JSON list of C-alpha atoms in Angstrom, two decimals:
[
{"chain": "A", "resi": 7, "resn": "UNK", "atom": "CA", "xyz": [0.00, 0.00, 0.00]},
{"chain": "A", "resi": 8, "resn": "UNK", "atom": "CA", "xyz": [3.02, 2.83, 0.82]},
{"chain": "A", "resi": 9, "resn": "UNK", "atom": "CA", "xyz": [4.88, 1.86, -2.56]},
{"chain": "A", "resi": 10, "resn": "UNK", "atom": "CA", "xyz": [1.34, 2.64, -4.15]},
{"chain": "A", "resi": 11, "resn": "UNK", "atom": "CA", "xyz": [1.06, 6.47, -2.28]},
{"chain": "A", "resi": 12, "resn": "UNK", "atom": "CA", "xyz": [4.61, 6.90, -3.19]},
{"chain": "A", "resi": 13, "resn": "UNK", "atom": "CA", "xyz": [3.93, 6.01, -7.06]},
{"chain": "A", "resi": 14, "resn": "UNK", "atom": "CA", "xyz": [0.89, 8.16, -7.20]},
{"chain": "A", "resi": 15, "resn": "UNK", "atom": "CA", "xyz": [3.15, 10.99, -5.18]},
{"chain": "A", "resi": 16, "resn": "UNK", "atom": "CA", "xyz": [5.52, 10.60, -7.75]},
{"chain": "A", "resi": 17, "resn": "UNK", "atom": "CA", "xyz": [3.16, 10.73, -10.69]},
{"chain": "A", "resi": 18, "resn": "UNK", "atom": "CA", "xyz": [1.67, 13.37, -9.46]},
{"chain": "A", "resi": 19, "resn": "UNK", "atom": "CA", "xyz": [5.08, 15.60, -8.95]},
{"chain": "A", "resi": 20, "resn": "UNK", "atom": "CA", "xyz": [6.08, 14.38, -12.43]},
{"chain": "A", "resi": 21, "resn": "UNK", "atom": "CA", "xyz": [2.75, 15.93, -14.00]},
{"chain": "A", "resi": 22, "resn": "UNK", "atom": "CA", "xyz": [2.75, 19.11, -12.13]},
{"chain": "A", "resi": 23, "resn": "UNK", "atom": "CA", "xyz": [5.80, 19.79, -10.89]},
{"chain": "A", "resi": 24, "resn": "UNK", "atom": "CA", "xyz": [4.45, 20.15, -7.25]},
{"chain": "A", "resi": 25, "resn": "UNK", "atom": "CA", "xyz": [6.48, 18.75, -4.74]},
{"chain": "A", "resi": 26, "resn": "UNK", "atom": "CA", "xyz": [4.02, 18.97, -1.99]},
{"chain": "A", "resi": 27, "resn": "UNK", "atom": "CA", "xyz": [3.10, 16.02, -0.17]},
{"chain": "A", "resi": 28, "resn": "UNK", "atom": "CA", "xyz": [-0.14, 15.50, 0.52]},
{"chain": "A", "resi": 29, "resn": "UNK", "atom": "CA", "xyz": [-1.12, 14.34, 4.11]},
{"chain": "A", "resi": 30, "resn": "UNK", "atom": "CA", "xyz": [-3.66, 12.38, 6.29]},
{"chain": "A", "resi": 31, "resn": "UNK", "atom": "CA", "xyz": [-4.74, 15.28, 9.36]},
{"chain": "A", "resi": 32, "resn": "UNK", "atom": "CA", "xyz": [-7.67, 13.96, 11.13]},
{"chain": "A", "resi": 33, "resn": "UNK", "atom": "CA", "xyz": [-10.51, 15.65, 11.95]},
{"chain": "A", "resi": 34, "resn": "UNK", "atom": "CA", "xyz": [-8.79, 17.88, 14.81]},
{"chain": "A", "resi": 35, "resn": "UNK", "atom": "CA", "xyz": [-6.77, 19.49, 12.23]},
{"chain": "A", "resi": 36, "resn": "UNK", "atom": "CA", "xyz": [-9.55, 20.21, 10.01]},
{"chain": "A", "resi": 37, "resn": "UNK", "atom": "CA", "xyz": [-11.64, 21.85, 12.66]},
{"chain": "A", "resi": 38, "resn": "UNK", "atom": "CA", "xyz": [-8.58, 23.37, 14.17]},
{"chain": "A", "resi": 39, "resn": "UNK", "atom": "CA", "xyz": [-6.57, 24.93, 11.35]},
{"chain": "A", "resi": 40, "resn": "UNK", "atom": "CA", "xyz": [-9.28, 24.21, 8.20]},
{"chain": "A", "resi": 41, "resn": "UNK", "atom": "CA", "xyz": [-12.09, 25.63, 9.14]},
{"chain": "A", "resi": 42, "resn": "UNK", "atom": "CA", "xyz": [-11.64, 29.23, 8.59]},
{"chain": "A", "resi": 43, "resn": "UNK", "atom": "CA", "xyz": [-10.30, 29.06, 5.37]},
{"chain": "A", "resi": 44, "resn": "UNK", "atom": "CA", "xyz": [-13.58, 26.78, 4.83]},
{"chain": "A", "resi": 45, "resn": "UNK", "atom": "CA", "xyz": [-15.47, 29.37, 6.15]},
{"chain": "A", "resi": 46, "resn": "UNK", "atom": "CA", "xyz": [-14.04, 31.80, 4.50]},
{"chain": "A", "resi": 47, "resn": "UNK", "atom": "CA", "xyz": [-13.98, 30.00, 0.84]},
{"chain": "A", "resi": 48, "resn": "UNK", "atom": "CA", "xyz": [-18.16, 29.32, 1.69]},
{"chain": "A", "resi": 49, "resn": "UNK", "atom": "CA", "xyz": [-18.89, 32.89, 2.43]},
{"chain": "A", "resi": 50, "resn": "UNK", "atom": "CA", "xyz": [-17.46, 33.71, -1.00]},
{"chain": "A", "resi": 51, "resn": "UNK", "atom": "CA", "xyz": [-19.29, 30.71, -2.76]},
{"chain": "A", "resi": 52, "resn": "UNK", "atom": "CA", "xyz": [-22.29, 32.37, -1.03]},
{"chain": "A", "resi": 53, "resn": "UNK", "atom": "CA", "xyz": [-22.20, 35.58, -2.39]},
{"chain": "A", "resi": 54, "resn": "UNK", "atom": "CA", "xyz": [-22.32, 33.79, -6.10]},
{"chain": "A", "resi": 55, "resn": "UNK", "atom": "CA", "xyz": [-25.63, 32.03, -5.09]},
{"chain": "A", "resi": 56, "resn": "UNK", "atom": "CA", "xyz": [-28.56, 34.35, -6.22]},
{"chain": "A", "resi": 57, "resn": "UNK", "atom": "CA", "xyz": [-31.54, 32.33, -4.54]},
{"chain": "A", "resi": 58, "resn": "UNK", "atom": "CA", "xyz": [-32.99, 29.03, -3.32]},
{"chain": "A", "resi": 59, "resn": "UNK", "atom": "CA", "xyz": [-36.11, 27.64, -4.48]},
{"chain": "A", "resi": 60, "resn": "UNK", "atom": "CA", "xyz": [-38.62, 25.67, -2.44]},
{"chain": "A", "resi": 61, "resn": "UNK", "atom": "CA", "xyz": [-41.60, 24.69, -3.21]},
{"chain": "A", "resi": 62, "resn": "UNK", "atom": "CA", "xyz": [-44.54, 22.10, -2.62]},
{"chain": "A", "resi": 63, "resn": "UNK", "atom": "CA", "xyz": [-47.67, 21.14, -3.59]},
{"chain": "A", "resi": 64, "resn": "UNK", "atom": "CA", "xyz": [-50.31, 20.74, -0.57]},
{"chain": "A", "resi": 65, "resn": "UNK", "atom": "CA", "xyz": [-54.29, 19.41, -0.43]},
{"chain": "A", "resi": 66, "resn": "UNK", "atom": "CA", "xyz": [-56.10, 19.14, 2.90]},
{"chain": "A", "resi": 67, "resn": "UNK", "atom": "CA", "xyz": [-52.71, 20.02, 4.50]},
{"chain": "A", "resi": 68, "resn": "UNK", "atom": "CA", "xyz": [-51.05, 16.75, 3.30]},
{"chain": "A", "resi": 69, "resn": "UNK", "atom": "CA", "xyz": [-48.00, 17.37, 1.37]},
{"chain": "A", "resi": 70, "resn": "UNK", "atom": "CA", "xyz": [-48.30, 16.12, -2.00]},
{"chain": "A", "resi": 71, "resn": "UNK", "atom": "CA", "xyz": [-44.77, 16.47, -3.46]},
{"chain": "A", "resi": 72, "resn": "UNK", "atom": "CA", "xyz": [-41.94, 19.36, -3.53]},
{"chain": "A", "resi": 73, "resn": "UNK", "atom": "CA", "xyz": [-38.95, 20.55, -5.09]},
{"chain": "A", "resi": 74, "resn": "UNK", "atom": "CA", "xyz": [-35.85, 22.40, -3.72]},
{"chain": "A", "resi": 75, "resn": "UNK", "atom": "CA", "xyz": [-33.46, 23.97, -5.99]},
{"chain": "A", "resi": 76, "resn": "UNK", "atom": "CA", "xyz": [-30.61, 26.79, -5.69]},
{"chain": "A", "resi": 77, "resn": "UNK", "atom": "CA", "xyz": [-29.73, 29.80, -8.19]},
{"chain": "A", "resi": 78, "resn": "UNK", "atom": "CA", "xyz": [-26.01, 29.69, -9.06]},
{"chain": "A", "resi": 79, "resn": "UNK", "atom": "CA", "xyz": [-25.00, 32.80, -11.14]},
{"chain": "A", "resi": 80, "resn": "UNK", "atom": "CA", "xyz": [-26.96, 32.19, -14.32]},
{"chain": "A", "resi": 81, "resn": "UNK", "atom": "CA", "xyz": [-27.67, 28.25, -13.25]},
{"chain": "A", "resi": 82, "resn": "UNK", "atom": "CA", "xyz": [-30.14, 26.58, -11.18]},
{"chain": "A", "resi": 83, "resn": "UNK", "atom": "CA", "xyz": [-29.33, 23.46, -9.77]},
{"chain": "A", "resi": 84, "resn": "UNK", "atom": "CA", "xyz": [-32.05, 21.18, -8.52]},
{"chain": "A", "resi": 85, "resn": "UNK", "atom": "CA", "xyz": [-31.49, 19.30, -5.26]},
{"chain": "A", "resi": 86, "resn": "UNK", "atom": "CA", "xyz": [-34.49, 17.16, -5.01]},
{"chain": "A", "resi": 87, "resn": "UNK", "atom": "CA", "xyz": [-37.83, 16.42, -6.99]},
{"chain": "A", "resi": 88, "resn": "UNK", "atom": "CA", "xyz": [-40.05, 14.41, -5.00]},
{"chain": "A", "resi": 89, "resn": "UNK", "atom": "CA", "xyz": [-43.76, 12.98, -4.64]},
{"chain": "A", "resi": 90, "resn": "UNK", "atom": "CA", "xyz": [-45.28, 10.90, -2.44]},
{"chain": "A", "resi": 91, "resn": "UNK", "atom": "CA", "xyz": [-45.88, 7.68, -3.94]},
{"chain": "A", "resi": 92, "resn": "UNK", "atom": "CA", "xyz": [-49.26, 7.42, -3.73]},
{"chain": "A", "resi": 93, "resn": "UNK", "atom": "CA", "xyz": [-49.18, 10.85, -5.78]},
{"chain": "A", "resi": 94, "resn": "UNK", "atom": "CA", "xyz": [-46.90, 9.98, -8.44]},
{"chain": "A", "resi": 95, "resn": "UNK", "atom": "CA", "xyz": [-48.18, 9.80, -12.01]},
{"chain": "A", "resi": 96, "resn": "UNK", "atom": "CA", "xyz": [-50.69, 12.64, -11.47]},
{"chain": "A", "resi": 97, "resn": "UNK", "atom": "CA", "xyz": [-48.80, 15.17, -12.99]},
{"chain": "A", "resi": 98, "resn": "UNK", "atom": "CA", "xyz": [-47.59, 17.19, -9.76]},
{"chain": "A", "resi": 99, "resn": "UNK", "atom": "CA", "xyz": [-43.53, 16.14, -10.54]},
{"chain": "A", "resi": 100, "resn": "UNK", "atom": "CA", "xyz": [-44.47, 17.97, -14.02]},
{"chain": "A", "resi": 101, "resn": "UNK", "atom": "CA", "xyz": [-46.19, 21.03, -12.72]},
{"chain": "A", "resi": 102, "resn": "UNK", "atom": "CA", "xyz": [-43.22, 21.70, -9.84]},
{"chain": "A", "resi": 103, "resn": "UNK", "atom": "CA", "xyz": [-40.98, 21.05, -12.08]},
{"chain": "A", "resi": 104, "resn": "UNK", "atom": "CA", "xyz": [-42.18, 23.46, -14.61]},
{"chain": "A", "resi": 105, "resn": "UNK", "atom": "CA", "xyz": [-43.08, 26.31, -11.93]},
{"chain": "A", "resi": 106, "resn": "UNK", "atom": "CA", "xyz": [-39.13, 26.16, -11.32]},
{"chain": "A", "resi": 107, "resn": "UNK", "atom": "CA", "xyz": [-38.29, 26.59, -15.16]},
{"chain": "A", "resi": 108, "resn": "UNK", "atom": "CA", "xyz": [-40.89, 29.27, -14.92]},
{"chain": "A", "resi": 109, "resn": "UNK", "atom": "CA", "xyz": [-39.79, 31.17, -12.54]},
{"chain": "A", "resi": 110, "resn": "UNK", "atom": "CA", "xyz": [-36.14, 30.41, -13.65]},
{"chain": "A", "resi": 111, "resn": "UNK", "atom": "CA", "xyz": [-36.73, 32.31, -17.05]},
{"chain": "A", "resi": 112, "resn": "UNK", "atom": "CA", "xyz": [-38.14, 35.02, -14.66]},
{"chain": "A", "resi": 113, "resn": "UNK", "atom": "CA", "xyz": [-35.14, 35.41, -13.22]},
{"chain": "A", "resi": 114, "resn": "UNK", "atom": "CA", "xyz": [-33.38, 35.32, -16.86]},
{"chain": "A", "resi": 115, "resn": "UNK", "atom": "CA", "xyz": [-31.62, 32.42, -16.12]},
{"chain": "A", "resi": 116, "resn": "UNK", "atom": "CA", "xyz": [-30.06, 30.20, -18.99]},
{"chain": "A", "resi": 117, "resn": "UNK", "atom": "CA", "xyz": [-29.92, 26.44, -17.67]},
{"chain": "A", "resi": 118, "resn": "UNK", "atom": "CA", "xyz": [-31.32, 24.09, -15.14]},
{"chain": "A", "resi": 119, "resn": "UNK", "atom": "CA", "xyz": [-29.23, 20.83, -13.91]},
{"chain": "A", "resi": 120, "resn": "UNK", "atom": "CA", "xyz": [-29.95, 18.19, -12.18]},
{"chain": "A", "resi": 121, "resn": "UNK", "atom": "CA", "xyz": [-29.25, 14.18, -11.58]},
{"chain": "A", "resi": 122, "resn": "UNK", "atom": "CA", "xyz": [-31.27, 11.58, -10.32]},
{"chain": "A", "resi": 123, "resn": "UNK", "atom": "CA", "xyz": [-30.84, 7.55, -10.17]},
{"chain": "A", "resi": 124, "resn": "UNK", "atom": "CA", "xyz": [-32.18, 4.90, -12.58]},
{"chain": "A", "resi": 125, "resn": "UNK", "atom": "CA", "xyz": [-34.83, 3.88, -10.06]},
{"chain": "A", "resi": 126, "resn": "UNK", "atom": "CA", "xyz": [-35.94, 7.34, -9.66]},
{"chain": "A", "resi": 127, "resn": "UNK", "atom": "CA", "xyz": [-37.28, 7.66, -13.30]},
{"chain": "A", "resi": 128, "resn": "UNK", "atom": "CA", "xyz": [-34.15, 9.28, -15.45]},
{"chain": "A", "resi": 129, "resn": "UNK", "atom": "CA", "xyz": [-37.30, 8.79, -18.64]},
{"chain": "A", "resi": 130, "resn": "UNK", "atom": "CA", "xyz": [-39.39, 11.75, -16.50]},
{"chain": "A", "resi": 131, "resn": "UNK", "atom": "CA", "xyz": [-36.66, 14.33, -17.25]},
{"chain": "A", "resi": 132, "resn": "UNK", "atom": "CA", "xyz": [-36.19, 13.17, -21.06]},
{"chain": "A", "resi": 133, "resn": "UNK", "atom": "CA", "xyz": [-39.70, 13.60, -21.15]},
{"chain": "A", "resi": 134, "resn": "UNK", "atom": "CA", "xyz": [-39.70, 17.22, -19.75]},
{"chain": "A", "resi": 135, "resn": "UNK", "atom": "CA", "xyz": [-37.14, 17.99, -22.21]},
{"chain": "A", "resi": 136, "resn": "UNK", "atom": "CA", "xyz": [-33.91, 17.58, -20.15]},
{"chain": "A", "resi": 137, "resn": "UNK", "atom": "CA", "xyz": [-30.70, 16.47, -22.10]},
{"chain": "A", "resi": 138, "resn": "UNK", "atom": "CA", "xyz": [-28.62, 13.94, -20.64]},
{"chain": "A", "resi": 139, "resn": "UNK", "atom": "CA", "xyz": [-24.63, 14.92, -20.24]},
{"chain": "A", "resi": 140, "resn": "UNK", "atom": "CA", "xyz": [-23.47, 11.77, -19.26]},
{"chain": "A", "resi": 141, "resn": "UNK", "atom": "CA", "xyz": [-23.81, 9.29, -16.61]},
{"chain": "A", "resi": 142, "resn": "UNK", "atom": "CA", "xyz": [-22.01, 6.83, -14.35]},
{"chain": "A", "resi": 143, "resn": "UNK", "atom": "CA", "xyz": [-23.02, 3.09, -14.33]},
{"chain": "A", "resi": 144, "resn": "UNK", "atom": "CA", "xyz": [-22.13, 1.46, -11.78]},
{"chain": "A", "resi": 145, "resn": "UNK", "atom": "CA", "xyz": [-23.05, 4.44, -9.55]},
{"chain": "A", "resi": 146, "resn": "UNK", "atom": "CA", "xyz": [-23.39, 2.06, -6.24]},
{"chain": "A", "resi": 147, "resn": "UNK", "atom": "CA", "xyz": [-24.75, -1.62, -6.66]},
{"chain": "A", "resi": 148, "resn": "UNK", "atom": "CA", "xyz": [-26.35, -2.01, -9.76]},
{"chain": "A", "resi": 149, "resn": "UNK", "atom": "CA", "xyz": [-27.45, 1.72, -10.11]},
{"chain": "A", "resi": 150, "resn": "UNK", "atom": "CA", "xyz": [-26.87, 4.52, -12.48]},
{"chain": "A", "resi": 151, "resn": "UNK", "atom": "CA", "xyz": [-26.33, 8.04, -11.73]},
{"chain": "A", "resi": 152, "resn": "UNK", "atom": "CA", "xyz": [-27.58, 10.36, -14.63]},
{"chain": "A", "resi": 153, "resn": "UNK", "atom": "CA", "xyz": [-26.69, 13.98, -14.97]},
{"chain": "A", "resi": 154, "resn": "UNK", "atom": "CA", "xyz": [-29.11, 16.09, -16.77]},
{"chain": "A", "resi": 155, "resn": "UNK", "atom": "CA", "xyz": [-29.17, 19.55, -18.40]},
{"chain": "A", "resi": 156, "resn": "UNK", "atom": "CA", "xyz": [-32.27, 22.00, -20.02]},
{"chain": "A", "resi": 157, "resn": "UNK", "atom": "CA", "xyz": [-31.33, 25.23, -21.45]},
{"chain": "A", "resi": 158, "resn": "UNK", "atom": "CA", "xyz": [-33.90, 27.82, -21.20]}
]
């Protein structure tokens, strides 16, 4: 296992001409010495992000389904689609789906992206007109993991 780091090390000095070793710290480090640079680096990643979306679809004060997504400069990146399954093929994945891309283009925004997992129905976004950029198979088990794109 050590003559495999060192090989990689090496590789990786070769390529880039970086001789800095990379180490193992352990979580006291990282809370110790990391964290404010985290913090800092998130606080500027925040300032890029121009909104968060979240919406759902209620009756009788049941939630139906719901949808959170995040503005990213001219992007928005959905986090989660999701109806209940005694909801789903009803249309309500469509219609939150499509208030986002509405209110996207409100915003002037020029692309939604978003994955999901071959047993969370990748055919649903093809439908809705979502391109697929690629995917990863295996994702875990016997899963795929496809990444999806619409322009607006």
């Amino acid at each position: 296992k050590k003559k495999y780091h060192i090989n990689i090390q090496r590789r990786f000095i070769q390529r880039t001409g970086l001789n800095m070793p990379v180490k193992w710290c352990g979580m006291d480090a990282v809370t110790e010495e990391l964290a404010p640079g985290i913090k800092e680096y998130r606080q500027e990643v925040n300032s890029l992000l121009s909104g968060r979306f979240c919406y759902h679809l209620e009756e009788d004060g049941s939630i139906l389904g719901g949808i959170v997504a995040e503005a990213v400069h001219d992007t928005i990146e959905v986090a989660y689609l999701f109806v209940a399954s005694e909801h789903r093929g009803k249309g309500y994945g469509r219609r939150l789906l499509l208030h986002v891309e509405k209110e996207a283009r409100r915003r002037q925004m020029k692309r939604i992206l978003l994955n999901t997992y071959s047993f969370q129905s990748p055919d649903f976004y093809r439908k809705m007109g979502y391109t697929e950029l690629f995917s990863i198979y295996p994702c875990f088990k016997d899963c795929a993991q496809y990444f999806f794109m619409k322009a607006l």
